[in-house]
PDB file of C-alpha atoms in Angstrom:
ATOM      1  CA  UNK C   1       9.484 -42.380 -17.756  1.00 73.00           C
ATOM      2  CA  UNK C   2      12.254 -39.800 -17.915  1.00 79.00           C
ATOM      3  CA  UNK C   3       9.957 -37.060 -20.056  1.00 90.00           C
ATOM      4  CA  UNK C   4       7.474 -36.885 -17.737  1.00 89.00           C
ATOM      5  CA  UNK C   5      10.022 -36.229 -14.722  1.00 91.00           C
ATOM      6  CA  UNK C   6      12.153 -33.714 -16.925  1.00 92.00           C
ATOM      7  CA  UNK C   7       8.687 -32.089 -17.030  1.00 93.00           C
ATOM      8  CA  UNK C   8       7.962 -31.888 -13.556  1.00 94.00           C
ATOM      9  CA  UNK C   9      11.533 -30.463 -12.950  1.00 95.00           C
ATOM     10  CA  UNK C  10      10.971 -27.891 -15.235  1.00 95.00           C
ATOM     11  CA  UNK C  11       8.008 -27.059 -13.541  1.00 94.00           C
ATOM     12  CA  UNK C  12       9.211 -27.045 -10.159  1.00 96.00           C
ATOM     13  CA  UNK C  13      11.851 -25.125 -11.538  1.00 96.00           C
ATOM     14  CA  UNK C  14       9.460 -22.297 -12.303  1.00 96.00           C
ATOM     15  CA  UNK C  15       7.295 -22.501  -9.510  1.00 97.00           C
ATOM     16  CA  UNK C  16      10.635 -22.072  -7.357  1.00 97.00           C
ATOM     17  CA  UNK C  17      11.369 -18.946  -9.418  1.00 96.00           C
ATOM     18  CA  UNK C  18       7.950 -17.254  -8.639  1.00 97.00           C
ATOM     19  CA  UNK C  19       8.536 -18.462  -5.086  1.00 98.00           C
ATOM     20  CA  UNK C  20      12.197 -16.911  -4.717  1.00 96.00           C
ATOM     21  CA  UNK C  21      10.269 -13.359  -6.677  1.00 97.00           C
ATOM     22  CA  UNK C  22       7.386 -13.076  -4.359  1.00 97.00           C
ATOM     23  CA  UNK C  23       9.840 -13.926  -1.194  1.00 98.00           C
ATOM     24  CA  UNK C  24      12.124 -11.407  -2.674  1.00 96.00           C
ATOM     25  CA  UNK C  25       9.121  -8.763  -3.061  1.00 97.00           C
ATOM     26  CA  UNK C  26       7.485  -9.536   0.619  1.00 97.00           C
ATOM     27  CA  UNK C  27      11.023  -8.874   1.750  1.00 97.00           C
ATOM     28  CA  UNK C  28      11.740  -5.618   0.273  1.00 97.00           C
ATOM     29  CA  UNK C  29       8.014  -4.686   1.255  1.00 96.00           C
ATOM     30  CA  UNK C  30       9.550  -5.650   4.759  1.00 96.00           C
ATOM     31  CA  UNK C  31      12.402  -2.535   4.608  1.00 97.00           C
ATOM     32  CA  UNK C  32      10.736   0.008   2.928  1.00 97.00           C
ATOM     33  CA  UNK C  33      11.152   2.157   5.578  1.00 98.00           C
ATOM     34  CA  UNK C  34      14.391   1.459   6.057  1.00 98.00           C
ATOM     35  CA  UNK C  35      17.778   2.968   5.427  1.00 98.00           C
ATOM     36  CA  UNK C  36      21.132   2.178   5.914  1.00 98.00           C
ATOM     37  CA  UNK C  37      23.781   4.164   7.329  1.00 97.00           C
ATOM     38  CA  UNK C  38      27.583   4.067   6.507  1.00 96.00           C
ATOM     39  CA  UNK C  39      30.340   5.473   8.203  1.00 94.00           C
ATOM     40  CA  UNK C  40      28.926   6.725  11.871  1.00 95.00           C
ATOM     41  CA  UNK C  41      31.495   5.208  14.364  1.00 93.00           C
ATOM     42  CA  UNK C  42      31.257   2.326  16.608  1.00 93.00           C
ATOM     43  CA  UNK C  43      31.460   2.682  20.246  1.00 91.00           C
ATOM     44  CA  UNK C  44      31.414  -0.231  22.883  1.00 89.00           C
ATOM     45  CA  UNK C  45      27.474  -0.414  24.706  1.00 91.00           C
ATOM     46  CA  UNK C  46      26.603   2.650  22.252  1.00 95.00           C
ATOM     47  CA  UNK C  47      22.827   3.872  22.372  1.00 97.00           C
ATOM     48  CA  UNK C  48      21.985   3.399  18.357  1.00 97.00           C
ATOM     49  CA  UNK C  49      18.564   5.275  19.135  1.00 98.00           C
ATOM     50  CA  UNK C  50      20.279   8.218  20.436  1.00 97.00           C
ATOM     51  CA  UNK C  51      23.725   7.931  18.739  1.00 97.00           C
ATOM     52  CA  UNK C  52      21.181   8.195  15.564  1.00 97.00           C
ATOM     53  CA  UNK C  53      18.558  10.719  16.276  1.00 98.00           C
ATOM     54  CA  UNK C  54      22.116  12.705  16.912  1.00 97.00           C
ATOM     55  CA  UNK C  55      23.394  12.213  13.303  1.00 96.00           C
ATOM     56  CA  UNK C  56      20.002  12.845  11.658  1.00 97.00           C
ATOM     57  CA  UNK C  57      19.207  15.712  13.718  1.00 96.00           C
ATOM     58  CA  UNK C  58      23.046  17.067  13.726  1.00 94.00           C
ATOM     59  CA  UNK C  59      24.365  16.016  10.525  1.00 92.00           C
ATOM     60  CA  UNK C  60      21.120  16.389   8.496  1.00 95.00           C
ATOM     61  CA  UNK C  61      19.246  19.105  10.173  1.00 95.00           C
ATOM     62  CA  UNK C  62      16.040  17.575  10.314  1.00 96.00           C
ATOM     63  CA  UNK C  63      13.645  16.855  13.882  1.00 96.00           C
ATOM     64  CA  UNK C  64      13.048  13.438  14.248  1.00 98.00           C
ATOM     65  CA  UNK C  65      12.311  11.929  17.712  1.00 97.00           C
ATOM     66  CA  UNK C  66      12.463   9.042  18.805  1.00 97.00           C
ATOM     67  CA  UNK C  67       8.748   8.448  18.028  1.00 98.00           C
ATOM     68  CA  UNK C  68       9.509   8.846  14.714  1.00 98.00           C
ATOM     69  CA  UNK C  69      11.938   5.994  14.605  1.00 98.00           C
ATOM     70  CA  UNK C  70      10.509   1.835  15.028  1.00 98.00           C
ATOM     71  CA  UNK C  71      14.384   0.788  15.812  1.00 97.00           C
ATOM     72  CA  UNK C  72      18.044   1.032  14.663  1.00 98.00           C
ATOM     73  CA  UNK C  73      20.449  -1.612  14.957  1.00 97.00           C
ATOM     74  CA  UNK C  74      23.997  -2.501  13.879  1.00 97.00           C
ATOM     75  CA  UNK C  75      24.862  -5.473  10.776  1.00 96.00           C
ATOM     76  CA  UNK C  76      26.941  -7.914  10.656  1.00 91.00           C
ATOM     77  CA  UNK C  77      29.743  -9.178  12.751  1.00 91.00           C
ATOM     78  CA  UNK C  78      31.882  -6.882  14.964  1.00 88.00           C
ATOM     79  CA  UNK C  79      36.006  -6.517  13.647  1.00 85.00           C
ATOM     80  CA  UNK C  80      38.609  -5.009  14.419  1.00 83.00           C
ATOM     81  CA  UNK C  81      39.162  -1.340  12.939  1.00 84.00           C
ATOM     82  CA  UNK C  82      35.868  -1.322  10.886  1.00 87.00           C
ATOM     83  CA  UNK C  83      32.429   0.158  11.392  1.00 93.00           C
ATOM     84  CA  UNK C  84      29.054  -1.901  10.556  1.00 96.00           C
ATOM     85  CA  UNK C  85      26.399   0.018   9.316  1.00 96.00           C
ATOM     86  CA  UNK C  86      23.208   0.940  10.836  1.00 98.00           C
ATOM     87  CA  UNK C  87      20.064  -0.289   9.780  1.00 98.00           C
ATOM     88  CA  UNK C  88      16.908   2.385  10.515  1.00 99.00           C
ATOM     89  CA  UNK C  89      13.231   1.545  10.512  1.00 98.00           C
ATOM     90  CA  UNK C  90      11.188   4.909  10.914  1.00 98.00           C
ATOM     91  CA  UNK C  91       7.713   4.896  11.768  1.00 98.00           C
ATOM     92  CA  UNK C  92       6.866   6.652   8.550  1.00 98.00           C
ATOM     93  CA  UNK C  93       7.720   5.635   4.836  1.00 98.00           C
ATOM     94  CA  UNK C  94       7.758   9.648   4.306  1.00 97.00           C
ATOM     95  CA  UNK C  95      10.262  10.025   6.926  1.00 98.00           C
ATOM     96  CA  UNK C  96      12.612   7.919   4.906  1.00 98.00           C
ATOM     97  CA  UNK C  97      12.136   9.788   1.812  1.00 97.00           C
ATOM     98  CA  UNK C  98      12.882  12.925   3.802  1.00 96.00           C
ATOM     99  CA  UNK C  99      16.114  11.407   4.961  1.00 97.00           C
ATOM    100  CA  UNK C 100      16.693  10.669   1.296  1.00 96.00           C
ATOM    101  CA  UNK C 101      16.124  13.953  -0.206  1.00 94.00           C
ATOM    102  CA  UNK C 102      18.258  16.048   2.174  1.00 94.00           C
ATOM    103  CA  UNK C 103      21.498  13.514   2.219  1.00 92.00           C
ATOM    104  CA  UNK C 104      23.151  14.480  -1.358  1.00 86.00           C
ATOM    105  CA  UNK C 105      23.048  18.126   0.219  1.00 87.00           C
ATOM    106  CA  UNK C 106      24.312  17.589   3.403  1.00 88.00           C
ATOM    107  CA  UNK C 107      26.645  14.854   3.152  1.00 88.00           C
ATOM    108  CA  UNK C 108      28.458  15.986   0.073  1.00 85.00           C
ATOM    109  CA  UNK C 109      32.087  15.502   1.147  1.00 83.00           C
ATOM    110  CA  UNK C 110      31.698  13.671   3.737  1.00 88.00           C
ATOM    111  CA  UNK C 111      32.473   9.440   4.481  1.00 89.00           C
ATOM    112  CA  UNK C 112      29.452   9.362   5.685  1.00 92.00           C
ATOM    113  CA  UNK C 113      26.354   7.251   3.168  1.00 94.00           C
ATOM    114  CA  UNK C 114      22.647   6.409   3.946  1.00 96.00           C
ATOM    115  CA  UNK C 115      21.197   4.075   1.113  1.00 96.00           C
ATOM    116  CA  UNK C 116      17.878   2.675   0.817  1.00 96.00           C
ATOM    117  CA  UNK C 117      17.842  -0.990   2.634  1.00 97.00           C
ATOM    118  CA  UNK C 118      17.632  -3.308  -0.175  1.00 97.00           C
ATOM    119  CA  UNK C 119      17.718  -7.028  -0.144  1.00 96.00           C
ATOM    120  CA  UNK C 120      20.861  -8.624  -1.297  1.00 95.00           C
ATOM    121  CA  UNK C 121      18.907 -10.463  -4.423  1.00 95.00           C
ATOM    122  CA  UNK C 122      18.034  -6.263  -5.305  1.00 96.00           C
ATOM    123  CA  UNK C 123      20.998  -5.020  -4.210  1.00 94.00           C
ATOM    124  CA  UNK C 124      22.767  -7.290  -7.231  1.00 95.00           C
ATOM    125  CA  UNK C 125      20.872  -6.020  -9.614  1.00 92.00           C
ATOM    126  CA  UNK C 126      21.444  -2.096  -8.670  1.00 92.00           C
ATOM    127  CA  UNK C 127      25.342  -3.229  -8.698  1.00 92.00           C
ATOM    128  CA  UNK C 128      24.861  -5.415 -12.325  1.00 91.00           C
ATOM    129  CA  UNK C 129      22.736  -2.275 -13.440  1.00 90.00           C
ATOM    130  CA  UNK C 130      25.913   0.287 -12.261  1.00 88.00           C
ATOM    131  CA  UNK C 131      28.789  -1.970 -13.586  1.00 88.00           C
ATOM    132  CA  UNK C 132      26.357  -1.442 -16.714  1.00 85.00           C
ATOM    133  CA  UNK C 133      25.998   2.108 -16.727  1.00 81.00           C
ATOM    134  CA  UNK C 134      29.582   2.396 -16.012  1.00 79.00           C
ATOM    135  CA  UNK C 135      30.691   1.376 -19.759  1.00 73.00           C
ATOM    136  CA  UNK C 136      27.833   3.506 -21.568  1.00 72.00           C
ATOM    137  CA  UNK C 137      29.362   7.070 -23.197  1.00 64.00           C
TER     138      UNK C 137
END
């Protein structure tokens, strides 16, 4: 009685893995257009639309309009004396990759990041993978 239930654990086991993959890819399917922006200040009632069309235009020199952009919103809970980031969905996955390509240039210097949006089960593995890289010569 006990093997064949240690069996079906183990199976339902696996199938939970594939599960928790495939939920894991849908979601990261989910932000590929997405970035993540560090560092822009927080303003009571601010306009994230305009306040980032601004930066990206501004900051970045690129065009974007607000056609270009699906919506941008604010994570996580307000505190005191820190700013959330600000998660962008563009229209476009190219307009992303723009963003990408242009920030190391333009932001050198600056306390201001924009990441790719990753899910948290991804973003542990790009940390694990740094912490990694960190102690290779």
């Amino acid at each position: 009685m006990v093997t064949p239930l240690r069996n079906e654990i183990r199976d339902l086991k696996s199938e939970l893995a594939i599960v928790r993959r495939k939920c894991n890819e849908n979601e990261q399917c989910s932000r590929r257009a997405n970035i993540r922006i560090f560092g822009i200040p927080e303003e009571k009632d601010e306009d994230c639309m305009k306040k980032t069309l601004a930066f990206l235009n501004e900051q970045l020199g690129l065009t974007f309009k607000e056609s270009d952009v699906d919506r941008v919103y604010r994570v996580g809970r307000p505190r005191m004396n820190a700013t959330r980031a600000m998660i962008v969905k563009f229209m476009a996955y190219r307009s992303k990759v723009q963003v990408l390509k242009i920030k190391k240039i333009k932001l050198a210097g600056k306390k201001l990041y924009i990441n790719e949006d990753l899910t948290y089960c991804n973003l542990r593995h790009l940390q694990q993978a740094r912490e990694e890289h960190k102690d290779c010569p």
